[in-house]
PDB file of C-alpha atoms in Angstrom:
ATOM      1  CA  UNK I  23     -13.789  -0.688  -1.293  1.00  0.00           C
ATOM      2  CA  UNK I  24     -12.277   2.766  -2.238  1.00  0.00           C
ATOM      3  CA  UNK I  25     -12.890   3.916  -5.500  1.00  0.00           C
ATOM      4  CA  UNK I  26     -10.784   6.618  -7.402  1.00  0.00           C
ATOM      5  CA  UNK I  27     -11.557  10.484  -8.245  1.00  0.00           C
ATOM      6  CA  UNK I  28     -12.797  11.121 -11.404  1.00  0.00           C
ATOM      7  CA  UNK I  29      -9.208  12.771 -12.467  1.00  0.00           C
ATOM      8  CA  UNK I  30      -7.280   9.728 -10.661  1.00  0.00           C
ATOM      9  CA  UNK I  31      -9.781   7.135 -12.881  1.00  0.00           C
ATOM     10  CA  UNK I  32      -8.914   8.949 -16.023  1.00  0.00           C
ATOM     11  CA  UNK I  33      -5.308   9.299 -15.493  1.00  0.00           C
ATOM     12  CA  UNK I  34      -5.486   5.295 -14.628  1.00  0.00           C
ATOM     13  CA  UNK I  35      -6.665   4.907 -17.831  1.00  0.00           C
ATOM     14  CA  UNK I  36      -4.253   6.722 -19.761  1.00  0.00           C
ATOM     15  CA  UNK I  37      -2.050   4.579 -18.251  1.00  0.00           C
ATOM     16  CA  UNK I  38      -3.397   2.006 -19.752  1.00  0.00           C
ATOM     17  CA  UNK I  39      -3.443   2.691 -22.845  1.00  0.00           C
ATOM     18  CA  UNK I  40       0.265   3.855 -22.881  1.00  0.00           C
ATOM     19  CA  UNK I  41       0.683  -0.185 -22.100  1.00  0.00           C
ATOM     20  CA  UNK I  42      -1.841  -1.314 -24.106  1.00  0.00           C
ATOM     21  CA  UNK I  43       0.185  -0.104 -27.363  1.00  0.00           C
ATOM     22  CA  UNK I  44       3.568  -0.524 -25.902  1.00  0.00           C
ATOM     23  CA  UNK I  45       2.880  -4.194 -24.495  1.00  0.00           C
ATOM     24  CA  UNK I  46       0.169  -5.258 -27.152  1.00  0.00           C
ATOM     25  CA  UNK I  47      -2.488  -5.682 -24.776  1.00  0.00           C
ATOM     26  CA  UNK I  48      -5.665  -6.533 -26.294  1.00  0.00           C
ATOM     27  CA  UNK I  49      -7.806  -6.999 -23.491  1.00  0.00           C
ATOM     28  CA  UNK I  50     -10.673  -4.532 -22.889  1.00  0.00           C
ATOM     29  CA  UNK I  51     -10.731  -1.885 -20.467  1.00  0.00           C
ATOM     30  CA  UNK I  52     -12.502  -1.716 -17.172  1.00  0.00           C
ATOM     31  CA  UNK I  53     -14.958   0.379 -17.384  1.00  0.00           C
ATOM     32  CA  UNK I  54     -14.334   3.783 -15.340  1.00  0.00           C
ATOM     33  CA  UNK I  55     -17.439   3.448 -12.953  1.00  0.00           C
ATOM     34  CA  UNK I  56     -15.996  -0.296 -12.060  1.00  0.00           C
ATOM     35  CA  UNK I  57     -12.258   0.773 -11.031  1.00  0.00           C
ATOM     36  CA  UNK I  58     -11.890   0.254  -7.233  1.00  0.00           C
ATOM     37  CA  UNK I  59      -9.653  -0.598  -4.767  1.00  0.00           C
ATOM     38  CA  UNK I  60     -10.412  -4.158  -2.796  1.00  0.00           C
ATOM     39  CA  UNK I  61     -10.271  -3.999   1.044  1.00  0.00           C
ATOM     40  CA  UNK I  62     -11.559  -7.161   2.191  1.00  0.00           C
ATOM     41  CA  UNK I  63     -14.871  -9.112   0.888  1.00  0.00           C
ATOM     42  CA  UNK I  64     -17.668 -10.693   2.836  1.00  0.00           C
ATOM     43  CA  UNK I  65     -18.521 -13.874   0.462  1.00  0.00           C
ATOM     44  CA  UNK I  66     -19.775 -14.519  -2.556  1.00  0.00           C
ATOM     45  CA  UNK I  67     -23.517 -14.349  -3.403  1.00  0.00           C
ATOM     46  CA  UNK I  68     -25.650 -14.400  -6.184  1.00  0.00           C
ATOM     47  CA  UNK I  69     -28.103 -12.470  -3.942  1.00  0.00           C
ATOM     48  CA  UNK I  70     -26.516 -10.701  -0.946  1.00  0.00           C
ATOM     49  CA  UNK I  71     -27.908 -11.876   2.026  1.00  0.00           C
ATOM     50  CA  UNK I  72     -30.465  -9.114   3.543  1.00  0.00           C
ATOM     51  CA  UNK I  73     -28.618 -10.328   7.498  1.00  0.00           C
ATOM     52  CA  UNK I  74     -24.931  -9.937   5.805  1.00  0.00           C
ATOM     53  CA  UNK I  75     -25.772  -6.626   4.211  1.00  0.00           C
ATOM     54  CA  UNK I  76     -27.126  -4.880   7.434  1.00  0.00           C
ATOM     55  CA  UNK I  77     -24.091  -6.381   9.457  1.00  0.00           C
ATOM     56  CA  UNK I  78     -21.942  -4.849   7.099  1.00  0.00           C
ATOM     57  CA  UNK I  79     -23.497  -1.700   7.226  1.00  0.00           C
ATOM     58  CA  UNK I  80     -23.630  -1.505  11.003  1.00  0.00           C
ATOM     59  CA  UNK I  81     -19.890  -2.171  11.304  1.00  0.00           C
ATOM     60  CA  UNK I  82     -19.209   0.297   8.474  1.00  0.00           C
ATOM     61  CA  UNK I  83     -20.318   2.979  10.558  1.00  0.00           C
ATOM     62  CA  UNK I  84     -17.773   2.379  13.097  1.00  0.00           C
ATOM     63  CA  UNK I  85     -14.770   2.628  11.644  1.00  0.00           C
ATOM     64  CA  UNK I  86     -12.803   6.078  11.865  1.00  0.00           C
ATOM     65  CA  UNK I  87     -10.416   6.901  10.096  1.00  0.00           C
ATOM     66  CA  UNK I  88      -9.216  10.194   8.604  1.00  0.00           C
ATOM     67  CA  UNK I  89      -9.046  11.518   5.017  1.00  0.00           C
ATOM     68  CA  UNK I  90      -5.975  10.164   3.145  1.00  0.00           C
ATOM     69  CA  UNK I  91      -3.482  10.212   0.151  1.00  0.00           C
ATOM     70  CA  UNK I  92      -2.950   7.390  -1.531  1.00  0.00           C
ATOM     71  CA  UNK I  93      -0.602   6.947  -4.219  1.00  0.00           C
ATOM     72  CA  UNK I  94      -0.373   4.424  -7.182  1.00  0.00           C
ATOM     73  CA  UNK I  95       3.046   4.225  -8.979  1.00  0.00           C
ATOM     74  CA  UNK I  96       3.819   0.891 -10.048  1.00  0.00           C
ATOM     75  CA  UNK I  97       2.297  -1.352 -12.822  1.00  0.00           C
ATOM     76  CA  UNK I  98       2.154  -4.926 -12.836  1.00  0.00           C
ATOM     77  CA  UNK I  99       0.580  -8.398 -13.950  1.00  0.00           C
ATOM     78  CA  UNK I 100      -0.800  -9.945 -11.570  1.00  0.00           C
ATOM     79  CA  UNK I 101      -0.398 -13.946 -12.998  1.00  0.00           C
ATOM     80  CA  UNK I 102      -3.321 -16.326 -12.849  1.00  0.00           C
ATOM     81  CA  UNK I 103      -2.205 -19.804 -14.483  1.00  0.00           C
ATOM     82  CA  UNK I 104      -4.477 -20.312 -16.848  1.00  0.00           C
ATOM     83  CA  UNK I 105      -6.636 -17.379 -16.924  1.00  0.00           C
ATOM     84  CA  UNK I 106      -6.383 -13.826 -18.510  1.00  0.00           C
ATOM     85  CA  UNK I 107      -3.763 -11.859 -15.682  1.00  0.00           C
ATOM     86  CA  UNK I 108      -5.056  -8.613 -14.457  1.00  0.00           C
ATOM     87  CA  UNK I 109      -3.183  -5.428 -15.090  1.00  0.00           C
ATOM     88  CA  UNK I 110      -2.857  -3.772 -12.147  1.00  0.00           C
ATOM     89  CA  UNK I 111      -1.745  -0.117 -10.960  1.00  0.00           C
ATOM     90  CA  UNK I 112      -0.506  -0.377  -7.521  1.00  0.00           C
ATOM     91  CA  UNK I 113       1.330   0.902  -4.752  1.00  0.00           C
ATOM     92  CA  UNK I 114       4.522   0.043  -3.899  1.00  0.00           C
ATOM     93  CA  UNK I 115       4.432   2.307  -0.354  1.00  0.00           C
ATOM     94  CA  UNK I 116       2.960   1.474   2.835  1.00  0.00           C
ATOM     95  CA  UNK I 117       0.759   3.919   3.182  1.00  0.00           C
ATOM     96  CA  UNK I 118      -0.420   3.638   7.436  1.00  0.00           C
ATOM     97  CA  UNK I 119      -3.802   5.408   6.644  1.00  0.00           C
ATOM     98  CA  UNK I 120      -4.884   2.641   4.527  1.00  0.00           C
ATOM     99  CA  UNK I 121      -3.714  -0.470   6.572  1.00  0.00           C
ATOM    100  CA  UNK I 122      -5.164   1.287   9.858  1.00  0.00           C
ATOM    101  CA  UNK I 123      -8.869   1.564   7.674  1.00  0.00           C
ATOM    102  CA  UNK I 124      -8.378  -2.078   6.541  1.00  0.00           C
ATOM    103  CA  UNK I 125      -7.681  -3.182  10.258  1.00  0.00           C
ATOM    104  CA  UNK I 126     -10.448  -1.830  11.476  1.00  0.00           C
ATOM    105  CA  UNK I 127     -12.987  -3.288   8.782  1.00  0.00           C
ATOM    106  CA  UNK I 128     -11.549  -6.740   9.606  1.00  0.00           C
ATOM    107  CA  UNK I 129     -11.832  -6.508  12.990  1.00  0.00           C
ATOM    108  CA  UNK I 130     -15.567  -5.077  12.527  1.00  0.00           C
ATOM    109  CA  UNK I 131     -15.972  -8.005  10.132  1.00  0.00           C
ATOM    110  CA  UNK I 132     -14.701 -10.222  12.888  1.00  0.00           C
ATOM    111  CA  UNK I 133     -16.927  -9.361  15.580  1.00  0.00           C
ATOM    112  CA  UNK I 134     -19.843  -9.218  13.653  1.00  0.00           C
ATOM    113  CA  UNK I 135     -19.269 -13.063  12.843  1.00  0.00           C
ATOM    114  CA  UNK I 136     -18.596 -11.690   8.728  1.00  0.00           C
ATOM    115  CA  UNK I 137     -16.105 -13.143   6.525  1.00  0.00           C
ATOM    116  CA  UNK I 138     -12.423 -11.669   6.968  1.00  0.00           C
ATOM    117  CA  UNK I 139      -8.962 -11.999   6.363  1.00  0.00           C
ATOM    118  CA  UNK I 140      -7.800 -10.756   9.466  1.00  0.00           C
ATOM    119  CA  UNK I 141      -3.777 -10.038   9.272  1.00  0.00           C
ATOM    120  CA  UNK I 142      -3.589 -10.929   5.615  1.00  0.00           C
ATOM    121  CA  UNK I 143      -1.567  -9.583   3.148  1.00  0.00           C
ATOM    122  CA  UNK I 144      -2.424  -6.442   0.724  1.00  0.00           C
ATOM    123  CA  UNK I 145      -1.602  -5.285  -2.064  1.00  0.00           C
ATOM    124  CA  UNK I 146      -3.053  -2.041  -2.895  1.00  0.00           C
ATOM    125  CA  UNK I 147      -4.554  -2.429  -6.417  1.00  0.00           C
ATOM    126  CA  UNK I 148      -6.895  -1.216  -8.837  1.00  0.00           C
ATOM    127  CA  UNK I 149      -7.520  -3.483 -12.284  1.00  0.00           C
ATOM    128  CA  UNK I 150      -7.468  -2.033 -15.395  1.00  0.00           C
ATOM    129  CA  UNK I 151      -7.838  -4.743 -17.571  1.00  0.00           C
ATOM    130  CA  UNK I 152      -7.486  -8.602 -18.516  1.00  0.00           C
ATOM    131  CA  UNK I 153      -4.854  -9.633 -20.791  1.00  0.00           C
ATOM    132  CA  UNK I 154      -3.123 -12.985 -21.875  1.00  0.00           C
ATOM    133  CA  UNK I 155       0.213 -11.422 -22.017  1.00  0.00           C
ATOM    134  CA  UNK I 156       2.513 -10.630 -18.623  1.00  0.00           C
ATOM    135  CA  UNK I 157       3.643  -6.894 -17.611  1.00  0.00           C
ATOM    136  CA  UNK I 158       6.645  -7.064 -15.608  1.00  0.00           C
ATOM    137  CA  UNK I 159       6.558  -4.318 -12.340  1.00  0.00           C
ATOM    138  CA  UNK I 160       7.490  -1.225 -13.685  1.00  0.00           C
ATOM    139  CA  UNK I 161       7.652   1.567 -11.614  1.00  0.00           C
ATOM    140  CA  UNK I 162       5.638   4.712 -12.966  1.00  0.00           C
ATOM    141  CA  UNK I 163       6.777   8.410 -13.887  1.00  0.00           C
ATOM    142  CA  UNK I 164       3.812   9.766 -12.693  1.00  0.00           C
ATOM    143  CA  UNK I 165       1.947   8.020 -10.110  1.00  0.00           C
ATOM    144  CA  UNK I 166      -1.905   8.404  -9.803  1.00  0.00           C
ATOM    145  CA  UNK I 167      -3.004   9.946  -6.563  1.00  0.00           C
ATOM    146  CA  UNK I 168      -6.015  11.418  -4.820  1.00  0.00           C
ATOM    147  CA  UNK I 169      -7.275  12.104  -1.773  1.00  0.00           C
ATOM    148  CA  UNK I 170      -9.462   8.827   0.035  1.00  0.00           C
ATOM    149  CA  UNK I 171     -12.003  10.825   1.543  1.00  0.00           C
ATOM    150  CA  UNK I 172     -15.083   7.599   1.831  1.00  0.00           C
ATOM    151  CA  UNK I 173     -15.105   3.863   0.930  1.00  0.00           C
ATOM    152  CA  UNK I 174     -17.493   1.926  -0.192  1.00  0.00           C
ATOM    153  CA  UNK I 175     -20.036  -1.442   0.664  1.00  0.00           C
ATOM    154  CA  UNK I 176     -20.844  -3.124  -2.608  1.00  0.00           C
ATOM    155  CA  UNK I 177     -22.255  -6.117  -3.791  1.00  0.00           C
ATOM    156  CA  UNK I 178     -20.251  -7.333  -7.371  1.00  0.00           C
ATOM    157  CA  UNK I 179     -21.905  -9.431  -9.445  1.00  0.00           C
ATOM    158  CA  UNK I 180     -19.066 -11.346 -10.510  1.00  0.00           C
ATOM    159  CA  UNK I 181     -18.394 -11.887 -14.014  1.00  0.00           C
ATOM    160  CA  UNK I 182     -21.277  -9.436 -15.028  1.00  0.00           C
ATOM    161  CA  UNK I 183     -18.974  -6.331 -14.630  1.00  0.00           C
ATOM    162  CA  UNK I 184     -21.412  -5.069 -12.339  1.00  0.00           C
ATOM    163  CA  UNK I 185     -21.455  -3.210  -9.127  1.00  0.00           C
ATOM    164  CA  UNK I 186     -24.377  -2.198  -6.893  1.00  0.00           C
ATOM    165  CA  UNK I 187     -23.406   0.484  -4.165  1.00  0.00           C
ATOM    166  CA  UNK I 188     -25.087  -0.846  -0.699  1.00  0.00           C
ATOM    167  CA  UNK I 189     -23.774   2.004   1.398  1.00  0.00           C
ATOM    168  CA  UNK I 190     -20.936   4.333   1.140  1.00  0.00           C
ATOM    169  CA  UNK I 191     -19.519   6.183   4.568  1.00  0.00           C
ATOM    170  CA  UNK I 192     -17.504   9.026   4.723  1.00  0.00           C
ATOM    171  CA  UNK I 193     -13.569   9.298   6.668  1.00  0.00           C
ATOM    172  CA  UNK I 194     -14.177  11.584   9.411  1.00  0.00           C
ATOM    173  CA  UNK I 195     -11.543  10.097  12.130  1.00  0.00           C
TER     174      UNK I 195
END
């Protein structure tokens, strides 16, 4: 996972709240130590797996990919029937850099015999809340941006808004 500057979490949340009060969102905020970007996950597991954790970590390692930019400029629901939709901040670019470092993590995933979506689609994203109601894409005036310099191994505890870092590996390319 990549997870946002300090500056680039903060200006994600004033975003938010500029669409909380013009779309009457009442859902909470993520919490700023919880915003991330998704790259691909390895299961789901009340306990991580000691075996799927070191895997993980060894193919981590490998990948090489150098620093990047990544910009954020639309704003979206993303719709699940049924269930609160998450409020998204997203990018609307292809940005190379990030496919290329996604690639690679599925294909490390792959050959170390680890859950993958190899050749999937992605959408860039970072959640900023749950709401009932439905934000149409709007494109932003100011997109969020920073510079991806490491990503991430974590294990979420899933609906405990909870995050525990495993490893975290820098982009050197």
């Amino acid at each position: 996972m990549l997870r946002p500057t300090a500056e680039a979490a903060s200006e994600a949340m004033e975003i938010a709240q500029t669409y909380r009060n013009a779309h009457a969102l009442t859902g909470p905020s993520r919490p700023l130590e919880l915003l991330h970007i998704t790259l691909n996950g390895v299961g789901a597991y009340r306990r991580l797996p000691q075996d799927i954790a070191f895997a993980a970590e060894q193919m981590a390692a490998t990948i090489r990919v150098r620093p990047f930019e990544l910009v954020l400029d639309e704003v979206m629901s993303f719709r699940h029937p049924g269930e609160p939709q998450a409020f998204v901040i997203c990018t609307r670019q292809e940005n190379e850099a990030l496919l290329d470092l996604r690639h690679q993590i599925q294909e490390g995933l792959y050959e170390a015999g680890l859950p993958y979506n190899l050749g999937g689609h992605l959408t860039p994203h970072m959640t900023l809340l749950y709401d009932r109601k439905t934000v149409l894409p709007e494109e932003l005036n100011r997109p969020v941006r920073w510079t991806v310099r490491e990503f991430l191994l974590i294990h979420s505890f899933y609906g405990k808004s909870e995050h525990n870092v495993i490893g975290r590996w820098p982009l050197l390319g």
